[in-house]
Amino acid sequence: MARQLDYPTMHRIFSRFRDANPEPKGELEHVNAFTLLVAVALSAQATDAGVNKATRGLFPIADTPEKMLALGEERLIEHIKTIGLFRNKAKNVIRLSQLLIDNFGGQVPSSRAALQSLPGVGRKTANVVLNMWFHQAAQAVDTHIFRIGNRSGIAPGKDETVVERAIEDNVPAEFLQHAHHWLILHGRYICTARKPRCADCIIAADCQFEEKTA
């Protein structure tokens, strides 16, 4: 595990991310807070591309909790059956739709605790929704961010919670809103698991990863 980078280095790294991509966007397609919540819940152990392919036919007909309930679990399964764990995910989406109506007036809540009270919504899913829809500086740590945090020294930690805290505590405040997306996109396309593209990395000079590729 790399050591935590100091403040000047962190500021330099995130300045480079910002210069390269001032307004990073998540890649899950959605049209409102509800469809974002559903898309993120469906993305567990699945790719964003796979989820987008499934939801392009789903969201035009079920973009509210009420419409999702009207669609029903079996018809929902038909749309998402190409996604891993689709049966359990369909059950959760129907249940969370009902709870949104019963407990939140059909609206997606803007608090982590309320979001995590919904079936199939863990801390990571809640943080993605808080960040992307409600523009809170919440940090959702997935496998990409966990890998980069530990390789580079941006946010070293033994588990996702520690990495999340390291990001919140050590990334300069001006970069926190977009830190999640800069890191996840960097992990997805540059700092890949098997063979990171170190030659194409804009933060390579400050990264502590000892096994850099040529």
PDB file of C-alpha atoms in Angstrom:
ATOM      1  CA  MET A   1       0.000   0.000   0.000  1.00  0.00           C
ATOM      2  CA  ALA A   2       1.382   3.419  -0.944  1.00  0.00           C
ATOM      3  CA  ARG A   3       1.732   6.179   1.622  1.00  0.00           C
ATOM      4  CA  GLN A   4      -0.720   9.096   1.611  1.00  0.00           C
ATOM      5  CA  LEU A   5       0.412  11.844  -0.745  1.00  0.00           C
ATOM      6  CA  ASP A   6       0.964  15.296   0.712  1.00  0.00           C
ATOM      7  CA  TYR A   7      -1.282  18.286   0.036  1.00  0.00           C
ATOM      8  CA  PRO A   8       0.823  19.975  -2.687  1.00  0.00           C
ATOM      9  CA  THR A   9       1.009  16.705  -4.622  1.00  0.00           C
ATOM     10  CA  MET A  10      -2.721  16.089  -4.243  1.00  0.00           C
ATOM     11  CA  HIS A  11      -3.453  19.607  -5.469  1.00  0.00           C
ATOM     12  CA  ARG A  12      -1.162  19.116  -8.465  1.00  0.00           C
ATOM     13  CA  ILE A  13      -2.795  15.775  -9.363  1.00  0.00           C
ATOM     14  CA  PHE A  14      -6.350  17.038  -9.208  1.00  0.00           C
ATOM     15  CA  SER A  15      -5.444  20.226 -11.055  1.00  0.00           C
ATOM     16  CA  ARG A  16      -4.324  17.982 -13.914  1.00  0.00           C
ATOM     17  CA  PHE A  17      -7.561  16.025 -13.794  1.00  0.00           C
ATOM     18  CA  ARG A  18      -9.535  19.273 -13.874  1.00  0.00           C
ATOM     19  CA  ASP A  19      -7.512  20.737 -16.731  1.00  0.00           C
ATOM     20  CA  ALA A  20      -8.040  17.570 -18.788  1.00  0.00           C
ATOM     21  CA  ASN A  21     -11.756  17.212 -18.007  1.00  0.00           C
ATOM     22  CA  PRO A  22     -13.315  20.214 -16.238  1.00  0.00           C
ATOM     23  CA  GLU A  23     -16.830  18.741 -15.995  1.00  0.00           C
ATOM     24  CA  PRO A  24     -16.583  14.940 -15.779  1.00  0.00           C
ATOM     25  CA  LYS A  25     -19.819  13.016 -16.175  1.00  0.00           C
ATOM     26  CA  GLY A  26     -20.938   9.575 -15.072  1.00  0.00           C
ATOM     27  CA  GLU A  27     -21.601   7.099 -17.852  1.00  0.00           C
ATOM     28  CA  LEU A  28     -24.888   5.620 -16.587  1.00  0.00           C
ATOM     29  CA  GLU A  29     -27.752   6.919 -18.715  1.00  0.00           C
ATOM     30  CA  HIS A  30     -30.711   8.412 -16.842  1.00  0.00           C
ATOM     31  CA  VAL A  31     -33.410  11.044 -17.212  1.00  0.00           C
ATOM     32  CA  ASN A  32     -34.228  11.905 -13.595  1.00  0.00           C
ATOM     33  CA  ALA A  33     -33.309  11.025 -10.017  1.00  0.00           C
ATOM     34  CA  PHE A  34     -35.409   7.857 -10.027  1.00  0.00           C
ATOM     35  CA  THR A  35     -33.876   6.420 -13.192  1.00  0.00           C
ATOM     36  CA  LEU A  36     -30.411   7.297 -11.886  1.00  0.00           C
ATOM     37  CA  LEU A  37     -31.141   5.436  -8.646  1.00  0.00           C
ATOM     38  CA  VAL A  38     -32.394   2.407 -10.569  1.00  0.00           C
ATOM     39  CA  ALA A  39     -29.443   2.468 -12.976  1.00  0.00           C
ATOM     40  CA  VAL A  40     -26.919   2.596 -10.149  1.00  0.00           C
ATOM     41  CA  ALA A  41     -28.693  -0.210  -8.286  1.00  0.00           C
ATOM     42  CA  LEU A  42     -28.630  -2.313 -11.462  1.00  0.00           C
ATOM     43  CA  SER A  43     -24.931  -1.612 -12.030  1.00  0.00           C
ATOM     44  CA  ALA A  44     -23.718  -3.658  -9.049  1.00  0.00           C
ATOM     45  CA  GLN A  45     -21.445  -6.387 -10.461  1.00  0.00           C
ATOM     46  CA  ALA A  46     -22.295  -5.196 -13.975  1.00  0.00           C
ATOM     47  CA  THR A  47     -20.796  -2.751 -16.461  1.00  0.00           C
ATOM     48  CA  ASP A  48     -22.276   0.675 -17.134  1.00  0.00           C
ATOM     49  CA  ALA A  49     -22.446  -0.224 -20.830  1.00  0.00           C
ATOM     50  CA  GLY A  50     -24.448  -3.353 -20.046  1.00  0.00           C
ATOM     51  CA  VAL A  51     -26.847  -1.446 -17.816  1.00  0.00           C
ATOM     52  CA  ASN A  52     -27.318   1.295 -20.423  1.00  0.00           C
ATOM     53  CA  LYS A  53     -28.139  -1.283 -23.078  1.00  0.00           C
ATOM     54  CA  ALA A  54     -30.842  -2.749 -20.843  1.00  0.00           C
ATOM     55  CA  THR A  55     -32.344   0.518 -19.634  1.00  0.00           C
ATOM     56  CA  ARG A  56     -32.672   2.176 -23.049  1.00  0.00           C
ATOM     57  CA  GLY A  57     -35.859   0.221 -23.539  1.00  0.00           C
ATOM     58  CA  LEU A  58     -36.918   0.393 -19.889  1.00  0.00           C
ATOM     59  CA  PHE A  59     -36.717   4.037 -18.898  1.00  0.00           C
ATOM     60  CA  PRO A  60     -38.933   5.402 -21.700  1.00  0.00           C
ATOM     61  CA  ILE A  61     -41.818   3.373 -20.231  1.00  0.00           C
ATOM     62  CA  ALA A  62     -40.898   3.313 -16.530  1.00  0.00           C
ATOM     63  CA  ASP A  63     -39.259   6.542 -15.420  1.00  0.00           C
ATOM     64  CA  THR A  64     -41.189   6.984 -12.146  1.00  0.00           C
ATOM     65  CA  PRO A  65     -41.871   4.675  -9.196  1.00  0.00           C
ATOM     66  CA  GLU A  66     -45.533   4.543 -10.173  1.00  0.00           C
ATOM     67  CA  LYS A  67     -44.771   3.468 -13.738  1.00  0.00           C
ATOM     68  CA  MET A  68     -42.257   0.906 -12.505  1.00  0.00           C
ATOM     69  CA  LEU A  69     -44.864  -0.663 -10.232  1.00  0.00           C
ATOM     70  CA  ALA A  70     -47.353  -0.694 -13.099  1.00  0.00           C
ATOM     71  CA  LEU A  71     -44.778  -2.445 -15.264  1.00  0.00           C
ATOM     72  CA  GLY A  72     -44.371  -5.179 -12.643  1.00  0.00           C
ATOM     73  CA  GLU A  73     -41.559  -7.508 -11.717  1.00  0.00           C
ATOM     74  CA  GLU A  74     -41.922 -10.023 -14.549  1.00  0.00           C
ATOM     75  CA  ARG A  75     -41.973  -7.400 -17.292  1.00  0.00           C
ATOM     76  CA  LEU A  76     -39.069  -5.618 -15.616  1.00  0.00           C
ATOM     77  CA  ILE A  77     -37.101  -8.866 -15.733  1.00  0.00           C
ATOM     78  CA  GLU A  78     -37.613  -9.024 -19.485  1.00  0.00           C
ATOM     79  CA  HIS A  79     -35.807  -5.698 -19.814  1.00  0.00           C
ATOM     80  CA  ILE A  80     -32.898  -6.415 -17.463  1.00  0.00           C
ATOM     81  CA  LYS A  81     -32.313 -10.158 -17.903  1.00  0.00           C
ATOM     82  CA  THR A  82     -28.965  -9.495 -19.629  1.00  0.00           C
ATOM     83  CA  ILE A  83     -27.644  -7.999 -16.362  1.00  0.00           C
ATOM     84  CA  GLY A  84     -26.111 -10.168 -13.664  1.00  0.00           C
ATOM     85  CA  LEU A  85     -28.317 -11.002 -10.649  1.00  0.00           C
ATOM     86  CA  PHE A  86     -31.305  -9.679 -12.590  1.00  0.00           C
ATOM     87  CA  ARG A  87     -33.984 -11.503 -10.600  1.00  0.00           C
ATOM     88  CA  ASN A  88     -32.866 -10.141  -7.258  1.00  0.00           C
ATOM     89  CA  LYS A  89     -32.318  -6.697  -8.748  1.00  0.00           C
ATOM     90  CA  ALA A  90     -35.818  -6.695 -10.252  1.00  0.00           C
ATOM     91  CA  LYS A  91     -37.292  -7.587  -6.879  1.00  0.00           C
ATOM     92  CA  ASN A  92     -35.355  -4.758  -5.228  1.00  0.00           C
ATOM     93  CA  VAL A  93     -36.369  -2.193  -7.857  1.00  0.00           C
ATOM     94  CA  ILE A  94     -40.045  -3.024  -7.402  1.00  0.00           C
ATOM     95  CA  ARG A  95     -39.738  -2.871  -3.616  1.00  0.00           C
ATOM     96  CA  LEU A  96     -37.816   0.400  -3.601  1.00  0.00           C
ATOM     97  CA  SER A  97     -40.380   1.892  -5.982  1.00  0.00           C
ATOM     98  CA  GLN A  98     -43.143   1.021  -3.531  1.00  0.00           C
ATOM     99  CA  LEU A  99     -41.171   2.441  -0.601  1.00  0.00           C
ATOM    100  CA  LEU A 100     -40.472   5.670  -2.468  1.00  0.00           C
ATOM    101  CA  ILE A 101     -44.224   6.109  -2.895  1.00  0.00           C
ATOM    102  CA  ASP A 102     -45.100   5.051   0.647  1.00  0.00           C
ATOM    103  CA  ASN A 103     -42.365   6.898   2.539  1.00  0.00           C
ATOM    104  CA  PHE A 104     -41.082   9.707   0.327  1.00  0.00           C
ATOM    105  CA  GLY A 105     -44.010  10.904  -1.754  1.00  0.00           C
ATOM    106  CA  GLY A 106     -42.632   9.220  -4.852  1.00  0.00           C
ATOM    107  CA  GLN A 107     -39.460  11.328  -4.735  1.00  0.00           C
ATOM    108  CA  VAL A 108     -35.870  10.164  -4.372  1.00  0.00           C
ATOM    109  CA  PRO A 109     -34.602  11.424  -0.991  1.00  0.00           C
ATOM    110  CA  SER A 110     -31.462  13.515  -0.722  1.00  0.00           C
ATOM    111  CA  SER A 111     -29.986  11.976   2.433  1.00  0.00           C
ATOM    112  CA  ARG A 112     -27.663   8.989   2.608  1.00  0.00           C
ATOM    113  CA  ALA A 113     -29.570   7.390   5.478  1.00  0.00           C
ATOM    114  CA  ALA A 114     -32.883   7.625   3.630  1.00  0.00           C
ATOM    115  CA  LEU A 115     -31.396   6.234   0.434  1.00  0.00           C
ATOM    116  CA  GLN A 116     -29.791   3.342   2.290  1.00  0.00           C
ATOM    117  CA  SER A 117     -33.161   2.435   3.778  1.00  0.00           C
ATOM    118  CA  LEU A 118     -34.227   1.317   0.291  1.00  0.00           C
ATOM    119  CA  PRO A 119     -33.771  -2.308  -0.865  1.00  0.00           C
ATOM    120  CA  GLY A 120     -30.610  -2.892  -2.873  1.00  0.00           C
ATOM    121  CA  VAL A 121     -29.191   0.545  -2.047  1.00  0.00           C
ATOM    122  CA  GLY A 122     -25.901   0.436  -0.158  1.00  0.00           C
ATOM    123  CA  ARG A 123     -23.544   3.236   0.752  1.00  0.00           C
ATOM    124  CA  LYS A 124     -21.825   3.251  -2.641  1.00  0.00           C
ATOM    125  CA  THR A 125     -25.109   3.494  -4.557  1.00  0.00           C
ATOM    126  CA  ALA A 126     -26.352   6.225  -2.221  1.00  0.00           C
ATOM    127  CA  ASN A 127     -23.150   8.210  -2.675  1.00  0.00           C
ATOM    128  CA  VAL A 128     -23.373   8.040  -6.468  1.00  0.00           C
ATOM    129  CA  VAL A 129     -26.920   9.432  -6.387  1.00  0.00           C
ATOM    130  CA  LEU A 130     -25.965  12.131  -3.879  1.00  0.00           C
ATOM    131  CA  ASN A 131     -23.016  13.156  -6.028  1.00  0.00           C
ATOM    132  CA  MET A 132     -24.544  12.973  -9.487  1.00  0.00           C
ATOM    133  CA  TRP A 133     -28.075  14.226  -8.832  1.00  0.00           C
ATOM    134  CA  PHE A 134     -27.895  16.282  -5.659  1.00  0.00           C
ATOM    135  CA  HIS A 135     -24.373  17.640  -6.305  1.00  0.00           C
ATOM    136  CA  GLN A 136     -23.066  16.690  -2.900  1.00  0.00           C
ATOM    137  CA  ALA A 137     -19.358  15.938  -2.546  1.00  0.00           C
ATOM    138  CA  ALA A 138     -20.083  12.290  -1.720  1.00  0.00           C
ATOM    139  CA  GLN A 139     -17.400   9.773  -2.651  1.00  0.00           C
ATOM    140  CA  ALA A 140     -18.546   6.412  -3.996  1.00  0.00           C
ATOM    141  CA  VAL A 141     -15.618   4.001  -3.842  1.00  0.00           C
ATOM    142  CA  ASP A 142     -15.792   1.195  -6.396  1.00  0.00           C
ATOM    143  CA  THR A 143     -13.073  -1.234  -7.467  1.00  0.00           C
ATOM    144  CA  HIS A 144     -11.492   1.355  -9.795  1.00  0.00           C
ATOM    145  CA  ILE A 145     -11.213   4.033  -7.118  1.00  0.00           C
ATOM    146  CA  PHE A 146     -10.024   1.527  -4.521  1.00  0.00           C
ATOM    147  CA  ARG A 147      -7.291   0.388  -6.915  1.00  0.00           C
ATOM    148  CA  ILE A 148      -6.143   3.905  -7.846  1.00  0.00           C
ATOM    149  CA  GLY A 149      -6.276   5.151  -4.271  1.00  0.00           C
ATOM    150  CA  ASN A 150      -3.926   2.418  -3.112  1.00  0.00           C
ATOM    151  CA  ARG A 151      -1.646   2.307  -6.144  1.00  0.00           C
ATOM    152  CA  SER A 152      -1.052   6.029  -6.362  1.00  0.00           C
ATOM    153  CA  GLY A 153      -1.195   7.183  -2.764  1.00  0.00           C
ATOM    154  CA  ILE A 154      -4.184   9.434  -3.471  1.00  0.00           C
ATOM    155  CA  ALA A 155      -6.293   7.534  -0.937  1.00  0.00           C
ATOM    156  CA  PRO A 156      -4.653   4.445   0.540  1.00  0.00           C
ATOM    157  CA  GLY A 157      -6.782   2.202   2.715  1.00  0.00           C
ATOM    158  CA  LYS A 158      -7.474  -1.420   3.566  1.00  0.00           C
ATOM    159  CA  ASP A 159     -11.162  -1.240   2.662  1.00  0.00           C
ATOM    160  CA  GLU A 160     -13.615   0.972   0.788  1.00  0.00           C
ATOM    161  CA  THR A 161     -14.675   2.919   3.884  1.00  0.00           C
ATOM    162  CA  VAL A 162     -11.087   3.876   4.701  1.00  0.00           C
ATOM    163  CA  VAL A 163     -10.446   4.907   1.092  1.00  0.00           C
ATOM    164  CA  GLU A 164     -13.639   6.986   1.078  1.00  0.00           C
ATOM    165  CA  ARG A 165     -12.528   8.756   4.245  1.00  0.00           C
ATOM    166  CA  ALA A 166      -9.042   9.324   2.826  1.00  0.00           C
ATOM    167  CA  ILE A 167     -10.524  11.013  -0.240  1.00  0.00           C
ATOM    168  CA  GLU A 168     -12.752  13.240   1.886  1.00  0.00           C
ATOM    169  CA  ASP A 169      -9.900  14.143   4.231  1.00  0.00           C
ATOM    170  CA  ASN A 170      -7.063  14.649   1.733  1.00  0.00           C
ATOM    171  CA  VAL A 171      -8.454  15.804  -1.613  1.00  0.00           C
ATOM    172  CA  PRO A 172      -8.433  19.630  -1.633  1.00  0.00           C
ATOM    173  CA  ALA A 173     -11.962  20.960  -1.110  1.00  0.00           C
ATOM    174  CA  GLU A 174     -12.159  22.661  -4.508  1.00  0.00           C
ATOM    175  CA  PHE A 175     -11.885  19.255  -6.219  1.00  0.00           C
ATOM    176  CA  LEU A 176     -14.138  17.114  -4.009  1.00  0.00           C
ATOM    177  CA  GLN A 177     -17.308  17.501  -6.068  1.00  0.00           C
ATOM    178  CA  HIS A 178     -15.762  15.887  -9.148  1.00  0.00           C
ATOM    179  CA  ALA A 179     -13.128  13.663  -7.489  1.00  0.00           C
ATOM    180  CA  HIS A 180     -15.341  10.567  -7.763  1.00  0.00           C
ATOM    181  CA  HIS A 181     -15.761  10.863 -11.516  1.00  0.00           C
ATOM    182  CA  TRP A 182     -12.169  11.809 -12.269  1.00  0.00           C
ATOM    183  CA  LEU A 183     -10.941   8.772 -10.371  1.00  0.00           C
ATOM    184  CA  ILE A 184     -13.462   6.274 -11.721  1.00  0.00           C
ATOM    185  CA  LEU A 185     -12.893   7.350 -15.330  1.00  0.00           C
ATOM    186  CA  HIS A 186      -9.127   7.258 -14.834  1.00  0.00           C
ATOM    187  CA  GLY A 187      -9.403   3.744 -13.413  1.00  0.00           C
ATOM    188  CA  ARG A 188     -11.707   2.583 -16.177  1.00  0.00           C
ATOM    189  CA  TYR A 189      -9.606   3.805 -19.099  1.00  0.00           C
ATOM    190  CA  ILE A 190      -6.032   4.501 -17.906  1.00  0.00           C
ATOM    191  CA  CYS A 191      -5.166   2.907 -14.541  1.00  0.00           C
ATOM    192  CA  THR A 192      -6.656  -0.441 -15.486  1.00  0.00           C
ATOM    193  CA  ALA A 193      -6.336  -3.510 -13.286  1.00  0.00           C
ATOM    194  CA  ARG A 194      -4.168  -5.829 -15.356  1.00  0.00           C
ATOM    195  CA  LYS A 195      -2.022  -3.488 -17.409  1.00  0.00           C
ATOM    196  CA  PRO A 196      -2.251   0.191 -16.480  1.00  0.00           C
ATOM    197  CA  ARG A 197      -1.486   2.613 -19.294  1.00  0.00           C
ATOM    198  CA  CYS A 198       1.199   4.474 -17.363  1.00  0.00           C
ATOM    199  CA  ALA A 199       2.668   6.024 -20.517  1.00  0.00           C
ATOM    200  CA  ASP A 200      -0.664   7.779 -21.121  1.00  0.00           C
ATOM    201  CA  CYS A 201      -1.235   8.777 -17.485  1.00  0.00           C
ATOM    202  CA  ILE A 202      -1.354  12.507 -16.723  1.00  0.00           C
ATOM    203  CA  ILE A 203      -0.494  11.923 -13.055  1.00  0.00           C
ATOM    204  CA  ALA A 204       2.274   9.336 -13.544  1.00  0.00           C
ATOM    205  CA  ALA A 205       4.990  11.684 -12.291  1.00  0.00           C
ATOM    206  CA  ASP A 206       3.313  11.901  -8.883  1.00  0.00           C
ATOM    207  CA  CYS A 207       1.972   8.341  -8.672  1.00  0.00           C
ATOM    208  CA  GLN A 208       3.702   6.018  -6.221  1.00  0.00           C
ATOM    209  CA  PHE A 209       2.895   2.799  -8.105  1.00  0.00           C
ATOM    210  CA  GLU A 210       6.208   0.927  -8.272  1.00  0.00           C
ATOM    211  CA  GLU A 211       5.365  -1.371 -11.178  1.00  0.00           C
ATOM    212  CA  LYS A 212       4.694   1.262 -13.810  1.00  0.00           C
ATOM    213  CA  THR A 213       4.345  -0.042 -17.342  1.00  0.00           C
ATOM    214  CA  ALA A 214       6.495   1.255 -20.152  1.00  0.00           C
TER     215      ALA A 214
END
